[in-house]
Amino acid sequence: MGLIVAAAISGTPAWSAEPDSRRQRGEETLLKTTGAQGREVIDSLKRISPELGDWIVDFAYGDVFSNPGLPLCTRELATISALTALGNAQPQLKVHIEGALNVGCKPDEIIQVITQMAVYAGFPSALNGIAAAKEVFEKRRVGPAFSDPAQRRTPAG
Amino acid sequence: MGLIVAAAISGTPAWSAEPDSRRQRGEETLLKTTGAQGREVIDSLKRISPELGDWIVDFAYGDVFSNPGLPLCTRELATISALTALGNAQPQLKVHIEGALNVGCKPDEIIQVITQMAVYAGFPSALNGIAAAKEVFEKRRVGPAFSDPAQRRTPAG
Amino acid sequence: MGLIVAAAISGTPAWSAEPDSRRQRGEETLLKTTGAQGREVIDSLKRISPELGDWIVDFAYGDVFSNPGLPLCTRELATISALTALGNAQPQLKVHIEGALNVGCKPDEIIQVITQMAVYAGFPSALNGIAAAKEVFEKRRVGPAFSDPAQRRTPAG
Amino acid sequence: MGLIVAAAISGTPAWSAEPDSRRQRGEETLLKTTGAQGREVIDSLKRISPELGDWIVDFAYGDVFSNPGLPLCTRELATISALTALGNAQPQLKVHIEGALNVGCKPDEIIQVITQMAVYAGFPSALNGIAAAKEVFEKRRVGPAFSDPAQRRTPAG
Amino acid sequence: MGLIVAAAISGTPAWSAEPDSRRQRGEETLLKTTGAQGREVIDSLKRISPELGDWIVDFAYGDVFSNPGLPLCTRELATISALTALGNAQPQLKVHIEGALNVGCKPDEIIQVITQMAVYAGFPSALNGIAAAKEVFEKRRVGPAFSDPAQRRTPAG
Amino acid sequence: MGLIVAAAISGTPAWSAEPDSRRQRGEETLLKTTGAQGREVIDSLKRISPELGDWIVDFAYGDVFSNPGLPLCTRELATISALTALGNAQPQLKVHIEGALNVGCKPDEIIQVITQMAVYAGFPSALNGIAAAKEVFEKRRVGPAFSDPAQRRTPAG
C-alpha cells in the first residue's frame, strides 16, 4: 500500500500505517492485557457510548498500547504510576494492576512503582494505590516475594 | 545493630535498615541519575529550606530511588509518566527526562511513556510532556531512533 | 436595550447589580436546574456549615449560574465537562447530569461532552464520567437516541 | 462497505465507520478550528513524535471533534471549561480559545464558561483562564460586548 | 455576645447577614492581605470580566476571608498549602505568600506548610512552592530565622 | 537556646539531626495525632509494603510532622486544606480531620478551612470535604459551636 511506503519514508513506523488492522491489533492487546475484564468494560459501553468503546479498542489498545516500542509490562507500570499519581481513577488502576500481572510484571515491581509515587504525588496517593494493589493481589492470591516463601515463584518469576 | 536483625525478621529488606547510610546512598543515586543538576537543586535550597534538601537526598533518593527492587531506568520512566500525567511540574519533568537518559533509558522509551499518557491523562498533558522532552533532547543532542540515522546508536543502545 | 446601556455605563451587567435579589434568583435557578436534589444538598449543610449552603445559593446559583450570558444547558455541559475532567467529584457530576436533563439538554449531548474528555483528560476520566451518566440515565429512564427507537424523542428533542 | 453496514446495525453512527476518511476529516476539522496554528503544532511533532501528531489529527480531530453530535462551538466551550478547571495546560487553553473564536463562539460566551469555573475549580483556575483569554482577545482585537461599542459585532454576532 | 446569640437563632453568624457590607468588608480584607497587589488584579479584570473582579471582592474576600472564624494568618497558610498541593496556580500562590507576610505570618511558618506538602502532594509540588516563596522572600528581603541573624526579627516576630 | 544556636551553625535545626530518634519521634507524633487509627494503617501495610509503613512513621511523622516549627493543629489544618483541595484522598482526609480534633483544633476551625477551599478549589471539593467532616463529627459527637449550645465547650475550647 502506498500509505505504508509513505510512512516508512516519513518516519512513522510502518506497523502503525495499516489502518485495517487497528481493530484486530487492539482486540488482541486488550485480551492479552486485561483478559475478560477489558471486554466487559467495552461491552458495558455498548448501550450508552459504543464510540468510546471503539476508541478504547482501536486507539488506546490498537494504536498506543500495541506499539512495540515498549514491552507491555513497562507500559502497564507507566500506567499504574500515572493513575496512582492522579488518584482519581481507582477502577482503572485496578484493571491495570491486573493487566500488569497478566503480561508478566511481578507483584514486587507493581508495589515499587506505587510506593515510589509517595515521592512524586504524596503519601495519600501511594496509600490508595497500595489499597488497590492489595485488593487485586488478594483476589489473584499473589503478593510480594517477602510475604510468603511459597510465593517467591511469582507469575513472571 | 538490632534494627538490622529486626528488619530481616519482619520482612523489610535489610538494605534499607542501615540508617547511617541513607545520606551516602542518596547522594550516590542523586549523582548517578541527575549529575550536577540534582546537586544544584539541593544547594539552591540551602538558604531557604535545608530540610527539604535533606529529605530529597535521604528519603527520595536514599530510601526510595536507591531501592534495588526496580532498575533505575524503570524508576525514571515511572516518574516521567506520573509527572507528564499530573502536568504541574515541568521543571522536575525535565530533570527526570535527563535522569532517564543518564541511567541508560533510550530516547524512544521516554517518548513512548510520554505519548502513552495521551490515553491516561489526555493530549494536552502528552503534548506538554513532549515539549519538555524536545527541550532536553535538543540540549543533549539526542533523539528518537527514526529521526536521524546517525543517532540510531542512542546513549543506551 | 436598557440592559446593554446600563452595562456599558457601569461596566457590570445591570442584572447583577441588585444585591437583594441574589438569594431569590439563586433559589429559582437552583430549583430549575436541580429540582428537589439541590435543595436537599443545601439542607444537609444546615447543621454543619450553613454558610456553605448560603454561598451555593447566593453566589454559585444567584451570581454565576443565573447570569443570562449563557443558556442553562450550555452551563450544565460546561460543568459536566469540567467535573469529568477533574474526576474527583462524582456526586456533583451526577447532580449536574440530572441538571442538564432538567434544563433540556439531550442525553446525546451529555454523552458527547463526557466522551470528548477522553481527548482532554484521558480515558479513565471519560469512563468514570460515562458510568455517572449511565447511573443517572437508568434512574431517569432516558438514553442516547440510538439506544432505543422509542427514545428518539428525547426530552429536549 | 461491510463495515458501514455493520456499524448501522450495531448502533455506531455510520459517519464514524469510514476508516479511510479519518485523516481527511481530521485535517478539515483541525483547519476549521485552529487555522494555521494546529498545523504548526502537528508539524512541530514530526521530528520527535510523528505518531502523537497522527493521533491528534486522526483520533482527536477525526474521530472526536468531527462527530456531528455537538456543534463545534459547544465542543470548544467544553474544552475551554475543562482546561480552565485542570489549570495545567495553558498553551492548549489558548489554542482552544482561538479555536472557539474561529468556529463562531462569541467572546462573551468564552468569558462566561471560564468565569463559571470559579465555582467548580476555584478562583485561581478562573483567573488564569481569564489571563489566557485576555492574551488571545488582545491578539485578535476582540473582546466582550460591554467593553467597546465598536466590538458589539463580535465575530459570531 | 450578640454575635453568638444571633448566630444561635438564625444558624448563620450575624456578621455575614449584612449584605450591604459585603463589598466594603471585602475591600478592607483585600487591602489588608494583598496591599496594592490585589487591587491591581481586580483592576486588570475591568475590561474583560468585571464580574469576576466583583466576586473576588464580595465573595472570596467579603464572605469567606473576612469571616472571623479563623485568624487571617491561618487562612493564608491554608491557602498556601492548597495552592502548593494543586501546583497549577503559581501567580496566586505568590500573591498569598505575600498576603501571609502582610497579615503577620512568619517566613518560617510559610516554609513549614510548603515543605509539609512534600508528604501530601509530593516533592515536585513542594519544590515549586519553595521556588515561589524564594522569589517573594527575596523581593521582600525576608527569610527564615536561621538564614540570617539580623532577620530573626521577622515581620511578625 | 541551644536549638537555635545549633541551627544557625549547621543550617539545619538540631532536632532533626538525630537520626536514631526518627522512629521514636515518628511513633509518638503518629500516636498523638491519629491515636489507634494511624497504627492500624501502618499495620495494614505490613504484608504488602512494610517500607511504605516505615516511611510514614520515620519520614512523614518523624521528620515532617514532628518538626516544632508549626503547632500540630496548624499542621493538621494545612493537611486538611490540601486534601480537600486535591479531592482525591477521602480516607486520608477523614484521618486528618480526626487528627485535628485529637491535637486540639476546634470543629469550627476545621469547617472554616474546608469551606475556604470553595474559593481555591471550587465548591465540589468543599462539599466533599464537608461530607468527610460530617462523618467524623457524627462519630465523635462533636460539631460547630452554633449547632448545639451544649457543644460550645469543644475539645479544644
PDB file of C-alpha atoms in Angstrom, chain E residues 13 22 32 44 51 53 55 63 73 76 78 86 89 94-96 98 100 103 121 131 134 145 152-153:
ATOM      1  CA  PRO E  13     -23.256  34.110  62.106  1.00  0.00           C
ATOM      2  CA  ARG E  22     -20.017  42.630  51.675  1.00  0.00           C
ATOM      3  CA  LYS E  32      -5.135  44.200  54.464  1.00  0.00           C
ATOM      4  CA  SER E  44      -6.915  44.225  35.405  1.00  0.00           C
ATOM      5  CA  GLU E  51     -17.970  40.282  37.364  1.00  0.00           C
ATOM      6  CA  GLY E  53     -13.458  41.025  39.974  1.00  0.00           C
ATOM      7  CA  TRP E  55     -16.936  38.089  43.002  1.00  0.00           C
ATOM      8  CA  ASP E  63     -17.860  36.453  52.580  1.00  0.00           C
ATOM      9  CA  CYS E  73      -2.595  34.164  59.064  1.00  0.00           C
ATOM     10  CA  GLU E  76      -3.292  32.385  54.331  1.00  0.00           C
ATOM     11  CA  ALA E  78      -4.371  27.104  54.441  1.00  0.00           C
ATOM     12  CA  LEU E  86      -2.559  21.755  43.463  1.00  0.00           C
ATOM     13  CA  ALA E  89      -1.591  28.387  40.192  1.00  0.00           C
ATOM     14  CA  LYS E  94       2.927  34.153  45.225  1.00  0.00           C
ATOM     15  CA  VAL E  95       0.129  36.638  45.978  1.00  0.00           C
ATOM     16  CA  HIS E  96      -0.842  34.583  49.028  1.00  0.00           C
ATOM     17  CA  GLU E  98       2.922  37.955  50.207  1.00  0.00           C
ATOM     18  CA  ALA E 100       0.704  35.741  54.595  1.00  0.00           C
ATOM     19  CA  VAL E 103      -1.012  39.661  57.902  1.00  0.00           C
ATOM     20  CA  ALA E 121       1.260  16.191  47.320  1.00  0.00           C
ATOM     21  CA  ALA E 131      10.614  28.466  44.459  1.00  0.00           C
ATOM     22  CA  LYS E 134      12.089  32.245  47.479  1.00  0.00           C
ATOM     23  CA  ALA E 145      15.073  32.756  61.018  1.00  0.00           C
ATOM     24  CA  ARG E 152      15.429  36.997  63.451  1.00  0.00           C
ATOM     25  CA  ARG E 153      13.050  39.870  63.998  1.00  0.00           C
TER      26      ARG E 153
END
